[in-house]
PDB file of C-alpha atoms in Angstrom:
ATOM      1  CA  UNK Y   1       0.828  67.192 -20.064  1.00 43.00           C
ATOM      2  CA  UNK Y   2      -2.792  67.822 -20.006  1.00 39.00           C
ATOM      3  CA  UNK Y   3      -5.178  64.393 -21.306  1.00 42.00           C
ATOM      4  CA  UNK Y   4      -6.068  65.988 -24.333  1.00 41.00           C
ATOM      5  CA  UNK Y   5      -2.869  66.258 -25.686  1.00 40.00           C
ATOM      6  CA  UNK Y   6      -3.172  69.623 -26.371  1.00 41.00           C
ATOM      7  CA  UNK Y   7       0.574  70.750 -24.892  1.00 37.00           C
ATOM      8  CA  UNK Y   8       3.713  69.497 -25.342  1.00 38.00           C
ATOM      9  CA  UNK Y   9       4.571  67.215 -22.684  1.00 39.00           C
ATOM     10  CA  UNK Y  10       7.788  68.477 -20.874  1.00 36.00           C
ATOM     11  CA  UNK Y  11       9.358  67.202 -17.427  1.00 39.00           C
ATOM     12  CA  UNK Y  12       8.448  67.715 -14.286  1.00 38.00           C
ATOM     13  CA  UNK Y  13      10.275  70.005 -11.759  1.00 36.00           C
ATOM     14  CA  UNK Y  14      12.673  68.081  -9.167  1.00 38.00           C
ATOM     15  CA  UNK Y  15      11.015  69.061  -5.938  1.00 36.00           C
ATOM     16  CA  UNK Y  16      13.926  69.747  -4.356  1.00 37.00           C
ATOM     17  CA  UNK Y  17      14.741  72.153  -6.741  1.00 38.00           C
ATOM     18  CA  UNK Y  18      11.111  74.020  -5.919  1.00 35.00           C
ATOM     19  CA  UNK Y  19      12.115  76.956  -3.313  1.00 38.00           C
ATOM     20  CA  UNK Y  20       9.307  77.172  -0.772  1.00 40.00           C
ATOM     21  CA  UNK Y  21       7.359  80.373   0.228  1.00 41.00           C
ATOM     22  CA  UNK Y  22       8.478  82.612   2.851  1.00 41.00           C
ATOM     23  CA  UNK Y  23       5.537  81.826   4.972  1.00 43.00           C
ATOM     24  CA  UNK Y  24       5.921  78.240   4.865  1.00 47.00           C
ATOM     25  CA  UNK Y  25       3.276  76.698   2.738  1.00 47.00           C
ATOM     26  CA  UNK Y  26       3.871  74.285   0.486  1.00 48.00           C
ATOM     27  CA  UNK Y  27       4.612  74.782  -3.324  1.00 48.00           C
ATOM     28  CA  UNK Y  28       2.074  73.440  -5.691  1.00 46.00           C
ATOM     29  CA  UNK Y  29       4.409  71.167  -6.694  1.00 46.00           C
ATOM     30  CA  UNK Y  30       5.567  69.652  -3.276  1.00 47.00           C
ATOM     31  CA  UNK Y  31       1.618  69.502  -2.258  1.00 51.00           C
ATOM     32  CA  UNK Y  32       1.836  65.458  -1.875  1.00 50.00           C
ATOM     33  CA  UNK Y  33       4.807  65.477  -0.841  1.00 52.00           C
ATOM     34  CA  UNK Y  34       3.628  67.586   1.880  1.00 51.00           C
ATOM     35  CA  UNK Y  35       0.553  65.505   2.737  1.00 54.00           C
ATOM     36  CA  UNK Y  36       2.367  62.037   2.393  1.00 49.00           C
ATOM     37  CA  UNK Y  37       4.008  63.452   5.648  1.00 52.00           C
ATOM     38  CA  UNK Y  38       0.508  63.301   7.550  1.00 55.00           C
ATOM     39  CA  UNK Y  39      -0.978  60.838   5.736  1.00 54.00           C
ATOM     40  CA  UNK Y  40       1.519  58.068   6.558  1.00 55.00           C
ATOM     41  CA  UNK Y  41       0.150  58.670  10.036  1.00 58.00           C
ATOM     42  CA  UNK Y  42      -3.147  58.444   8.763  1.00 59.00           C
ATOM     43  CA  UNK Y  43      -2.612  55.473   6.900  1.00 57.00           C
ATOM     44  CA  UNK Y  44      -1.094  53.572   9.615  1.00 58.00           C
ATOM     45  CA  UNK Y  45      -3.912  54.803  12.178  1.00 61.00           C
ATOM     46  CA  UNK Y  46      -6.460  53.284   9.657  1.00 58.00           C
ATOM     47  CA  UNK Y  47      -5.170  49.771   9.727  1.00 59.00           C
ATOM     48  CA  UNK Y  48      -4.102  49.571  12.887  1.00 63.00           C
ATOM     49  CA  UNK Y  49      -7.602  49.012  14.932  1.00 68.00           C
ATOM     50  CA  UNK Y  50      -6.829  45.317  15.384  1.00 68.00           C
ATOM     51  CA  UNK Y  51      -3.480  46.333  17.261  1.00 72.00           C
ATOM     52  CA  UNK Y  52      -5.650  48.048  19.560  1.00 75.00           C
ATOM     53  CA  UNK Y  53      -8.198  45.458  19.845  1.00 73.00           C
ATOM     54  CA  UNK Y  54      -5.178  42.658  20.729  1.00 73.00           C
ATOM     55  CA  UNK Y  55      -4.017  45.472  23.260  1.00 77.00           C
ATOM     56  CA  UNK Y  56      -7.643  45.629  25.259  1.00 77.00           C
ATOM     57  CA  UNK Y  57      -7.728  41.857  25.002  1.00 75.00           C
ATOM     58  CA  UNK Y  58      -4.531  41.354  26.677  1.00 76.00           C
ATOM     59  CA  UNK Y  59      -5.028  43.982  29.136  1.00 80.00           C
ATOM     60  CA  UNK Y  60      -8.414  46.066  30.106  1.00 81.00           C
ATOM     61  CA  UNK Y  61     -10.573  47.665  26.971  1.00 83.00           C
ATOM     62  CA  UNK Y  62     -11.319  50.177  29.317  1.00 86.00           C
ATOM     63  CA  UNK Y  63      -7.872  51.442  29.882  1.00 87.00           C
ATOM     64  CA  UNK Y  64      -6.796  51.079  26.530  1.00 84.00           C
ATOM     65  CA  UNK Y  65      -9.908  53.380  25.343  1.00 83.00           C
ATOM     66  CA  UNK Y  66      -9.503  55.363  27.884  1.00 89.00           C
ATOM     67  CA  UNK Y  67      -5.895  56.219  26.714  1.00 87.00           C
ATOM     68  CA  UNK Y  68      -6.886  56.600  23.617  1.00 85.00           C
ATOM     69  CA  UNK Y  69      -9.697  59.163  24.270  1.00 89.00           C
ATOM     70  CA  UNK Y  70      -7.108  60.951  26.455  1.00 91.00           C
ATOM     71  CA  UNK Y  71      -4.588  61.048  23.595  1.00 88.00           C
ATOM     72  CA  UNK Y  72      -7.493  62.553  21.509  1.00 86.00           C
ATOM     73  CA  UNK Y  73      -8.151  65.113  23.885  1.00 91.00           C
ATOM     74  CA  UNK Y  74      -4.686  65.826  24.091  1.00 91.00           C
ATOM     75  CA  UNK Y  75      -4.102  66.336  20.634  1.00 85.00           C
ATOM     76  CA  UNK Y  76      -7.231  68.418  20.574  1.00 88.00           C
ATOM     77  CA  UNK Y  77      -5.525  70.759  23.071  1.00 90.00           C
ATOM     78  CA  UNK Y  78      -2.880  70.939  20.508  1.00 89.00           C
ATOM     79  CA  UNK Y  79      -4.671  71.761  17.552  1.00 80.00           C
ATOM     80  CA  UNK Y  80      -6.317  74.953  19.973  1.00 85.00           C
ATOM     81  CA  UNK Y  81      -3.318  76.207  21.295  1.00 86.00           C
ATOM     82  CA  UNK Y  82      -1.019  75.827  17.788  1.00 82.00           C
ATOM     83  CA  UNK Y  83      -1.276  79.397  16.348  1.00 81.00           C
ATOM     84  CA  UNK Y  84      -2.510  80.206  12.699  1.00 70.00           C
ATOM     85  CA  UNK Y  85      -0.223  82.134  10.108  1.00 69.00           C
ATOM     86  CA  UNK Y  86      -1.072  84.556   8.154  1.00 66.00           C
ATOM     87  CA  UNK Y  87      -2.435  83.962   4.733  1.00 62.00           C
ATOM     88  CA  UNK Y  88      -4.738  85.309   1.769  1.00 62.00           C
ATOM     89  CA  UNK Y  89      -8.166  84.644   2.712  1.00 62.00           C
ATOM     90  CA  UNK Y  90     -10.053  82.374   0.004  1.00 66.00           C
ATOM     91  CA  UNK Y  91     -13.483  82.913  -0.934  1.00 71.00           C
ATOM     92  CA  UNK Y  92     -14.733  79.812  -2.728  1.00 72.00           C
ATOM     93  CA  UNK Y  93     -17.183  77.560  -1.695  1.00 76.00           C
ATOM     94  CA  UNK Y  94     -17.585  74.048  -1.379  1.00 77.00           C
ATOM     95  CA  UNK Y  95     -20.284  73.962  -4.428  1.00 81.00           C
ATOM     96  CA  UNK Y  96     -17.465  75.316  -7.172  1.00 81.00           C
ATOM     97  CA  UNK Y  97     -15.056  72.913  -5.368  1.00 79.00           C
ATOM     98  CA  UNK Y  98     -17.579  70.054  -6.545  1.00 82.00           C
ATOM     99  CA  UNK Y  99     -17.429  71.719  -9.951  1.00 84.00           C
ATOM    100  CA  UNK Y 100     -13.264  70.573 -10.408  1.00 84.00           C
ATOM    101  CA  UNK Y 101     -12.971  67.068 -11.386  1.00 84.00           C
ATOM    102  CA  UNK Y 102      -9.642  66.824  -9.264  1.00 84.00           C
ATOM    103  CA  UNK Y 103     -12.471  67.094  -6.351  1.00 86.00           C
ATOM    104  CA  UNK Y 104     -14.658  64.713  -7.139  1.00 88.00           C
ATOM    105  CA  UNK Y 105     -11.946  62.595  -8.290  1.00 88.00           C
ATOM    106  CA  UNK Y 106      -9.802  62.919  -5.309  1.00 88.00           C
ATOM    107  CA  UNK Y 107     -13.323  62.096  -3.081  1.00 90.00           C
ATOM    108  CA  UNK Y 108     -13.993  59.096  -4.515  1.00 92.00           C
ATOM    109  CA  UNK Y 109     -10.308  57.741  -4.686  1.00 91.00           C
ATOM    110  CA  UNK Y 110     -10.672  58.497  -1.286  1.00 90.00           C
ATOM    111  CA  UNK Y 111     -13.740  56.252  -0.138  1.00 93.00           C
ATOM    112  CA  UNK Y 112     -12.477  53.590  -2.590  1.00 93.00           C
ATOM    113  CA  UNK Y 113      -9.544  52.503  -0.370  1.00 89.00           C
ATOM    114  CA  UNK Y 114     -11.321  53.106   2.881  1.00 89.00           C
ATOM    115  CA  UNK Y 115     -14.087  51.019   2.133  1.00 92.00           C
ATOM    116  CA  UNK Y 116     -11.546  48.110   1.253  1.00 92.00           C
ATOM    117  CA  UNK Y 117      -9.685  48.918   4.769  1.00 88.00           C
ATOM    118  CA  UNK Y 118     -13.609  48.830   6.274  1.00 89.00           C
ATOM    119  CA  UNK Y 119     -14.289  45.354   4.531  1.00 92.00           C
ATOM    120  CA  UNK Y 120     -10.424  44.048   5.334  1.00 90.00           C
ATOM    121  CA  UNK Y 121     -10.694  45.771   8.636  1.00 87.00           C
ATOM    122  CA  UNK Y 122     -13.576  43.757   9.582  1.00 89.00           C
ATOM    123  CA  UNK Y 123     -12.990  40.039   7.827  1.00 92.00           C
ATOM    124  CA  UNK Y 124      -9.406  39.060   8.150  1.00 92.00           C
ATOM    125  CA  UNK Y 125      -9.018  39.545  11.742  1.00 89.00           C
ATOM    126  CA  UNK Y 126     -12.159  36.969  12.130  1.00 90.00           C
ATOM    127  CA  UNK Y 127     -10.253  35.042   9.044  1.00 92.00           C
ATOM    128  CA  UNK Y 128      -7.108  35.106  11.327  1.00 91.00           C
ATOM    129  CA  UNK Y 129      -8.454  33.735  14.127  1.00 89.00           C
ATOM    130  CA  UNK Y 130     -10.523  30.793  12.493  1.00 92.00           C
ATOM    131  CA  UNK Y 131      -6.784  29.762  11.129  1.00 92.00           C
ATOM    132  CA  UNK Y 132      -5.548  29.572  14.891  1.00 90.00           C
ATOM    133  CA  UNK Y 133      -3.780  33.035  15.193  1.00 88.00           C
ATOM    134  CA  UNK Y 134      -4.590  34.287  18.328  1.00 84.00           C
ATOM    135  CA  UNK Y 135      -5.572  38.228  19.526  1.00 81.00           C
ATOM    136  CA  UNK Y 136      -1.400  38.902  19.563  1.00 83.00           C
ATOM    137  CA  UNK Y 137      -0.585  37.481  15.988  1.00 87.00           C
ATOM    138  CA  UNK Y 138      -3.407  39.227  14.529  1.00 86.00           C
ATOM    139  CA  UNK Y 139      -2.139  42.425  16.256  1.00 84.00           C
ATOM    140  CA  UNK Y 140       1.156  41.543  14.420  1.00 87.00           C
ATOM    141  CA  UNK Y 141       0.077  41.330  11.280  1.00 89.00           C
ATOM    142  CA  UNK Y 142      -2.030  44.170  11.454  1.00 86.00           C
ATOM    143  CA  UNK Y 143       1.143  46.104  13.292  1.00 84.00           C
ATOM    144  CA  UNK Y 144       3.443  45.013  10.110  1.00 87.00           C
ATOM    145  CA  UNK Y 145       1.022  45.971   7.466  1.00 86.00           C
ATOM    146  CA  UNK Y 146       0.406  49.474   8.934  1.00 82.00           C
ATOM    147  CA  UNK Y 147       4.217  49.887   9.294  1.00 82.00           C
ATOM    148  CA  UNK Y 148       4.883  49.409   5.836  1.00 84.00           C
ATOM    149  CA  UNK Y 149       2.680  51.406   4.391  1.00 80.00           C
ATOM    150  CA  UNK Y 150       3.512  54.367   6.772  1.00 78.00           C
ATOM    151  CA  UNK Y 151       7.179  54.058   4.994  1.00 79.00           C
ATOM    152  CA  UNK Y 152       6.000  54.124   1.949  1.00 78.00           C
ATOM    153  CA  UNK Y 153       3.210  57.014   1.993  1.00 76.00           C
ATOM    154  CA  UNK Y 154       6.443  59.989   1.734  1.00 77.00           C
ATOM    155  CA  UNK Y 155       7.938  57.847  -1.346  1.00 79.00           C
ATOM    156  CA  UNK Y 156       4.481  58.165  -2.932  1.00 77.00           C
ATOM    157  CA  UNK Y 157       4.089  61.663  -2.406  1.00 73.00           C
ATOM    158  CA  UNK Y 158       7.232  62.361  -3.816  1.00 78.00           C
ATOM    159  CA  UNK Y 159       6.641  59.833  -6.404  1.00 75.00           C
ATOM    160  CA  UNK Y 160       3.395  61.679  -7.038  1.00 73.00           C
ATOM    161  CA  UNK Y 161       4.845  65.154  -7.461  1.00 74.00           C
ATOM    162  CA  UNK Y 162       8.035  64.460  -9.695  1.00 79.00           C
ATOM    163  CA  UNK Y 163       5.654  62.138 -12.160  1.00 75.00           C
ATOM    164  CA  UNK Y 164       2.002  63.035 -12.060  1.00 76.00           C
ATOM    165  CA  UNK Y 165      -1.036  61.527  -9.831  1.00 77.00           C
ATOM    166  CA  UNK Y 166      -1.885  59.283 -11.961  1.00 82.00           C
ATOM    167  CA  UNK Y 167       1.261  56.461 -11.879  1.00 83.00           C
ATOM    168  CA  UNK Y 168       0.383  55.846  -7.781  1.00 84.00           C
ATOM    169  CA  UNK Y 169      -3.330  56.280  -8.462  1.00 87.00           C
ATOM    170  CA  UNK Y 170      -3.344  53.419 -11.047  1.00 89.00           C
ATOM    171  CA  UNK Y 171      -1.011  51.446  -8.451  1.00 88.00           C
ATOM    172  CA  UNK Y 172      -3.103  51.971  -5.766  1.00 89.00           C
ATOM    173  CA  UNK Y 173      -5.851  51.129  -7.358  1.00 92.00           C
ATOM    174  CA  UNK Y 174      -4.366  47.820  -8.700  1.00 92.00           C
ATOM    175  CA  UNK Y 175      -3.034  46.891  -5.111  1.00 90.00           C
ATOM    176  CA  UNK Y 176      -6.850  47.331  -3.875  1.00 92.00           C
ATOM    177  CA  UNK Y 177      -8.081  44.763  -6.590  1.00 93.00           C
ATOM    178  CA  UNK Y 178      -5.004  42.101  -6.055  1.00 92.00           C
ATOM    179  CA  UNK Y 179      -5.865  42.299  -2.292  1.00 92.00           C
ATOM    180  CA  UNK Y 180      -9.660  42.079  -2.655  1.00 93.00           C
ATOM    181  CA  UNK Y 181      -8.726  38.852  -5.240  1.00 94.00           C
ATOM    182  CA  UNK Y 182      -5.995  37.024  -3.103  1.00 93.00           C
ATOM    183  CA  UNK Y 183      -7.568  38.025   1.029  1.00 93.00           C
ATOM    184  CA  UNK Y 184     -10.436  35.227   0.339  1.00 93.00           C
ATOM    185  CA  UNK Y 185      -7.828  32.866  -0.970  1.00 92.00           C
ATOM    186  CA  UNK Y 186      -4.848  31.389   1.903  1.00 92.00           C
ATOM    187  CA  UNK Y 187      -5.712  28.535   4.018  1.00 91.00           C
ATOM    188  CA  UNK Y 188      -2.682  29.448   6.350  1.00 93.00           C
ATOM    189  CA  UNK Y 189      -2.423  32.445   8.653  1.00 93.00           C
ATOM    190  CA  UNK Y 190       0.967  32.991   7.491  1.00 93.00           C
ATOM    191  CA  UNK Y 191       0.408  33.144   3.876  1.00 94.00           C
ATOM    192  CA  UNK Y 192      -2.980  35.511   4.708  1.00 94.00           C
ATOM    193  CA  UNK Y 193      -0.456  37.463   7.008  1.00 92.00           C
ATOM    194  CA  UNK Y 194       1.488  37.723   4.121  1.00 93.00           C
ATOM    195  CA  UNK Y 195      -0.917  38.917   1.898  1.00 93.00           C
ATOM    196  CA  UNK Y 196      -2.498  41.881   4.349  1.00 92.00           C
ATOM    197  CA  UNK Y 197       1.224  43.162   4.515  1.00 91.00           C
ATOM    198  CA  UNK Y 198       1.245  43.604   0.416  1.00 89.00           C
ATOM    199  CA  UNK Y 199      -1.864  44.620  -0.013  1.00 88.00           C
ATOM    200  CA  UNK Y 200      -1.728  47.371   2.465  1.00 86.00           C
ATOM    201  CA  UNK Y 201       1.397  48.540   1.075  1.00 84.00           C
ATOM    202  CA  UNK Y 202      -0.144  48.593  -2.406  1.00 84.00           C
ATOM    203  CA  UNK Y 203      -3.776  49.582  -1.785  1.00 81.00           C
ATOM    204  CA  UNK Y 204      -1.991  52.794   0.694  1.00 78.00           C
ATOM    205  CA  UNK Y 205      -0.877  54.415  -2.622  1.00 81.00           C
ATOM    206  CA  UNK Y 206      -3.922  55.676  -3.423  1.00 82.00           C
ATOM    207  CA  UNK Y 207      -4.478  57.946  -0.308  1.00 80.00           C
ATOM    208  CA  UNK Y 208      -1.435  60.514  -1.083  1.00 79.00           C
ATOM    209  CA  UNK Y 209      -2.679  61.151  -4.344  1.00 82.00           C
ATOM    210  CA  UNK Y 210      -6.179  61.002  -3.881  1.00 84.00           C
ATOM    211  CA  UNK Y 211      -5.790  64.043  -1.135  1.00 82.00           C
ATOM    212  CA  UNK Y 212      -3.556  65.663  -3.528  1.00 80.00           C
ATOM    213  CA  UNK Y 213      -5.581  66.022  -6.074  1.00 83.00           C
ATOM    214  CA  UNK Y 214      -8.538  67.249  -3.374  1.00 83.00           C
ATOM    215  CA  UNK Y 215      -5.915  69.724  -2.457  1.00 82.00           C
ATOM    216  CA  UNK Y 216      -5.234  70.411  -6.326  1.00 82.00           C
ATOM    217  CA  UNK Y 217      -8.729  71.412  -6.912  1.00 83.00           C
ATOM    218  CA  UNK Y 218      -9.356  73.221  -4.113  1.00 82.00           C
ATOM    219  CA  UNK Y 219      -6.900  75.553  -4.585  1.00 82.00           C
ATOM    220  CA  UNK Y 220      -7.947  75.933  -8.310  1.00 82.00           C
ATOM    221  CA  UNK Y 221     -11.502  77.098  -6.727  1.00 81.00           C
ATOM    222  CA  UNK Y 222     -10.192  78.951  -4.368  1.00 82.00           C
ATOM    223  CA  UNK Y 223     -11.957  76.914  -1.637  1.00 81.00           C
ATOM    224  CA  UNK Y 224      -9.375  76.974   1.840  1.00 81.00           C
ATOM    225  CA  UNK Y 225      -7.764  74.331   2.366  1.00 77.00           C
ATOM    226  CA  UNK Y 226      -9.257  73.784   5.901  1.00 78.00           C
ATOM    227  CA  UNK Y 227     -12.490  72.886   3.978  1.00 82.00           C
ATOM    228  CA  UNK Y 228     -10.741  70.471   1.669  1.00 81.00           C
ATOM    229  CA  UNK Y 229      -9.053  68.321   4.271  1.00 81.00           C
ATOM    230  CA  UNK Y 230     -12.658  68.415   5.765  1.00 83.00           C
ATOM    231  CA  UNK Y 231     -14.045  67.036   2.803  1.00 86.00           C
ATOM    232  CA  UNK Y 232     -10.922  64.255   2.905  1.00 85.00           C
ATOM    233  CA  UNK Y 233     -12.064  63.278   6.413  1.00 85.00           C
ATOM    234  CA  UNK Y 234     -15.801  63.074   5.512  1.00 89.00           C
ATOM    235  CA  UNK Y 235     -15.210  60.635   2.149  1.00 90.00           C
ATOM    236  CA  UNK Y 236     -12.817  58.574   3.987  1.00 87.00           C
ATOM    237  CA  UNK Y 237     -15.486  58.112   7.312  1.00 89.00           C
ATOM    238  CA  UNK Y 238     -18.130  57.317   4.612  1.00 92.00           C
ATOM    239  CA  UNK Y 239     -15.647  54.853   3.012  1.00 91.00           C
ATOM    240  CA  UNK Y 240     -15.086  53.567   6.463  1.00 89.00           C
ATOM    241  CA  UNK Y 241     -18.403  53.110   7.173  1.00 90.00           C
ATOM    242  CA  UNK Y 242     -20.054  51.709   4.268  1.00 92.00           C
ATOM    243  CA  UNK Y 243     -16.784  49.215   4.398  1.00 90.00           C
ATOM    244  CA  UNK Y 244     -16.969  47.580   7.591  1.00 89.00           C
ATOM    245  CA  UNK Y 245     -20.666  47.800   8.371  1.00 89.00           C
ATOM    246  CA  UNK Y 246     -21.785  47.188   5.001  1.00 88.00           C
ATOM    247  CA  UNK Y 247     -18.911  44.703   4.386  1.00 86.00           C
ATOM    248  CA  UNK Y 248     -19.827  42.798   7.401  1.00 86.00           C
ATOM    249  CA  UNK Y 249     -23.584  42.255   6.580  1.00 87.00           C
ATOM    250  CA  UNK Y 250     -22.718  41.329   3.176  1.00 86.00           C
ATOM    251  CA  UNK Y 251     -20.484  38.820   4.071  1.00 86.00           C
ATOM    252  CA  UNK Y 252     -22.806  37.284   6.540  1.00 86.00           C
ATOM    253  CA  UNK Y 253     -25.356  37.182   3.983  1.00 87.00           C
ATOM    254  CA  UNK Y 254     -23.375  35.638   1.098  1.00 89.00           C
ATOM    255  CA  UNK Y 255     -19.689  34.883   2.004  1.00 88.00           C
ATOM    256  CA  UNK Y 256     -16.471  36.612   3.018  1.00 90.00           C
ATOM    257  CA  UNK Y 257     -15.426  36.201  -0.986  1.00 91.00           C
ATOM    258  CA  UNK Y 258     -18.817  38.317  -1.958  1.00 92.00           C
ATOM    259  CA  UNK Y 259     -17.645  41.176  -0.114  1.00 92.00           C
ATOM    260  CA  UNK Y 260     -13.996  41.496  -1.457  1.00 93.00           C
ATOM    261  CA  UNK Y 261     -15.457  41.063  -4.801  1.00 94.00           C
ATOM    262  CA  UNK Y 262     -17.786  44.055  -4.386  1.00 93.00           C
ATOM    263  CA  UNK Y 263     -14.783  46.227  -3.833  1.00 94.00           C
ATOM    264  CA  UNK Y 264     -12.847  44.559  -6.320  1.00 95.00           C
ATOM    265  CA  UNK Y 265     -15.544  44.993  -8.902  1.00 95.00           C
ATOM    266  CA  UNK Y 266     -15.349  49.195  -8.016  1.00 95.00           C
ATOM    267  CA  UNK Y 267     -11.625  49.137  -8.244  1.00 94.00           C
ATOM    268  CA  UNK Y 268     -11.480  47.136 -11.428  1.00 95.00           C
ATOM    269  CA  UNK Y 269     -14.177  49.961 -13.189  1.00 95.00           C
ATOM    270  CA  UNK Y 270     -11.902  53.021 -11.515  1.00 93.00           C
ATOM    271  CA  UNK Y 271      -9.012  51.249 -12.827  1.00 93.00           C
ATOM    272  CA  UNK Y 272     -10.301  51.304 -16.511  1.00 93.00           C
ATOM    273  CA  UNK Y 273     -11.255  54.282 -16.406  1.00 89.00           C
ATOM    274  CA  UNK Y 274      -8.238  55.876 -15.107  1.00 88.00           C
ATOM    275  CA  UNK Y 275      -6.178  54.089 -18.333  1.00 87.00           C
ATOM    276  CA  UNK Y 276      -8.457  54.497 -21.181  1.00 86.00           C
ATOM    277  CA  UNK Y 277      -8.896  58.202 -20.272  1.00 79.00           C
ATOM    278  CA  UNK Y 278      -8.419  60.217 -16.761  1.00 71.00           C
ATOM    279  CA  UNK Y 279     -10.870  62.710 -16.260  1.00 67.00           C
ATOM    280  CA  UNK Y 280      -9.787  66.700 -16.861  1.00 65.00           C
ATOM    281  CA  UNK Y 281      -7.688  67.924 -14.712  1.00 58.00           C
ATOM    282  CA  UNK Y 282      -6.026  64.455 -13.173  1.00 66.00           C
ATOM    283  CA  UNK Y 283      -2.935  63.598 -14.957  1.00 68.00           C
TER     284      UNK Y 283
END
C-alpha cells in the first residue's frame, strides 16, 4: 500500500509463488530475498575484522594479510573470468537515480549501520580487553556475533519481500539504537559479549532492506544494477569510515559513551521518521 493511502492495501505475493525469468534474474518481488543471499556474507565480513586481528596475533600479521590479499585476488580472478548474460541495456544515470527516494533512502540506511559497525568495530574490542578478554575471546565474540547475523540476513530478505521494507528497516534501526545504549553499559566481558551478539543480530536487519530498496529505485530509473551495488559499496565505505576513524577520535576526546550516543542520536531521528511517515516510495 503506498504511504498516502491512496490504494487499497492488499497482500503481498508469497515469493515462492513468484515464477522467475527465463534468464535468471530475480523477480521484483524476490529482489531481497536475492541480496540477503550475498549480503549475509557481507554482513559477516563486516564484523568479523577482530577475528582476523586475534588470527595475526596468534600467528604472523603478515601471513594472515597475505592470505587475505591472495583470497582477494583470487576472487578477483573470479569475477573476470565469470561470464555476463544477456540482458536489456539500461540507460539511466546515476543523477535520476538520486532523484528516487528509495535511493537516497536505501544510501543512507546504508551508512547508518556501517558507521555503528565502524564505532563498535573500533571500541569494544579495546572495551574487551580492558575487562581481561584476551586477543582469542575477543575473536569469539566477534566470530559469534558475525555468525548470527549471517543466519539471519536470508530470513530478513524474505521477511522483507512477503511484508514490505519497512518492518526490518524499523527493526534494524531499533537494534542500532539498543546497541549504541547498552555497548557503554556491562562491566563484565561476558555480559558485553552478550550484548555485541544481539546487537549485531538486530542492527544487521537494516542492510537487506536498505540495498533493496537501492535496488528498488534503481530499477525504477532505469539505472543498471552494476551502478547501484556500486553506490551500496561506496555509502557503506563512507559509513565505515566516518565510524571507526571518526568514532575513535571522538571517543578519545570525550568518552567511549559520547560516541555510541552520536550514532544513537542518528538512529533515534531515522527511527521517527520512518514511523510518523516513510518517505515516497519506501513502504
Amino acid at each position: 500500500m503506498s504511504n498516502s493511502g491512496q490504494l487499497p492495501r492488499r497482500p503481498a505475493p508469497d515469493v515462492a509463488d513468484i515464477p522467475a525469468p527465463s534468464d535468471g534474474t530475480p523477480t521484483p518481488a524476490a529482489t531481497a530475498q536475492v541480496i540477503a543471499q550475498d549480503g549475509s556474507v557481507i554482513a559477516a565480513g563486516a564484523i568479523g575484522g577482530p577475528v582476523l586481528g586475534a588470527l595475526a596475533h596468534a600467528s604472523s600479521p603478515r601471513l594472515v594479510f597475505g592470505v587475505v590479499g591472495v583470497v582477494a585476488l583470487g576472487l578477483a580472478a573470479a569475477v573476470v573470468l565469470t561470464p555476463s548474460r544477456k540482458h536489456t541495456p539500461q540507460n539511466g544515470t546515476l543523477r535520476q537515480a538520486l532523484r528516487q527516494p528509495a535511493v537516497r533512502v536505501g544510501a543512507w540506511l546504508t551508512v547508518l549501520p556501517a558507521m555503528y559497525f565502524g564505532v563498535a568495530g573500533v571500541l569494544v574490542p579495546l572495551r574487551l580487553d580492558e575487562l581481561g578478554l584476551g586477543a582469542t575471546g575477543v575473536a569469539v565474540v566477534f566470530l559469534c556475533a558475525a555468525a548470527v547475523e549471517a543466519a539471519g540476513s536470508p530470513l530478513v530478505g524474505r521477511l522483507s519481500d512477503r511484508f514490505g521494507r519497512l518492518l526490518p528497516l524499523r527493526a534494524g534501526l531499533g537494534g542500532v539504537l539498543g546497541g549504541c545504549l547498552l555497548l557503554p553499559l556491562p562491566g563484565r566481558a561476558v555480559l558485553l559479549g552478550v550484548v555485541v551478539v544481539f546487537a549485531a543480530a538486530m542492527s544487521g536487519m537494516l542492510m537487506t532492506p536498505a540495498s533493496a530498496l537501492l535496488s528498488d529505485g534503481a530499477e525504477a530509473s532505469g539505472l543498471p544494477q552494476g551502478l547501484a551495488f556500486g553506490l551500496f559499496n561506496l555509502a557503506w565505505a563512507a559509513g565505515q569510515g566516518i565510524g571507526s576513524a571518526g568514532g575513535s577520535r571522538f571517543a578519545e576526546s570525550v568518552g567511549d559513551t559520547a560516541s555510541y550516543l552520536a550514532v544513537a542520536v542518528l538512529s533515534a531521528a531515522t527511527l521517527a521518521v520512518l514511523i510518523v511517515r516513510a518517505p515516497t516510495g519506501v513502504r
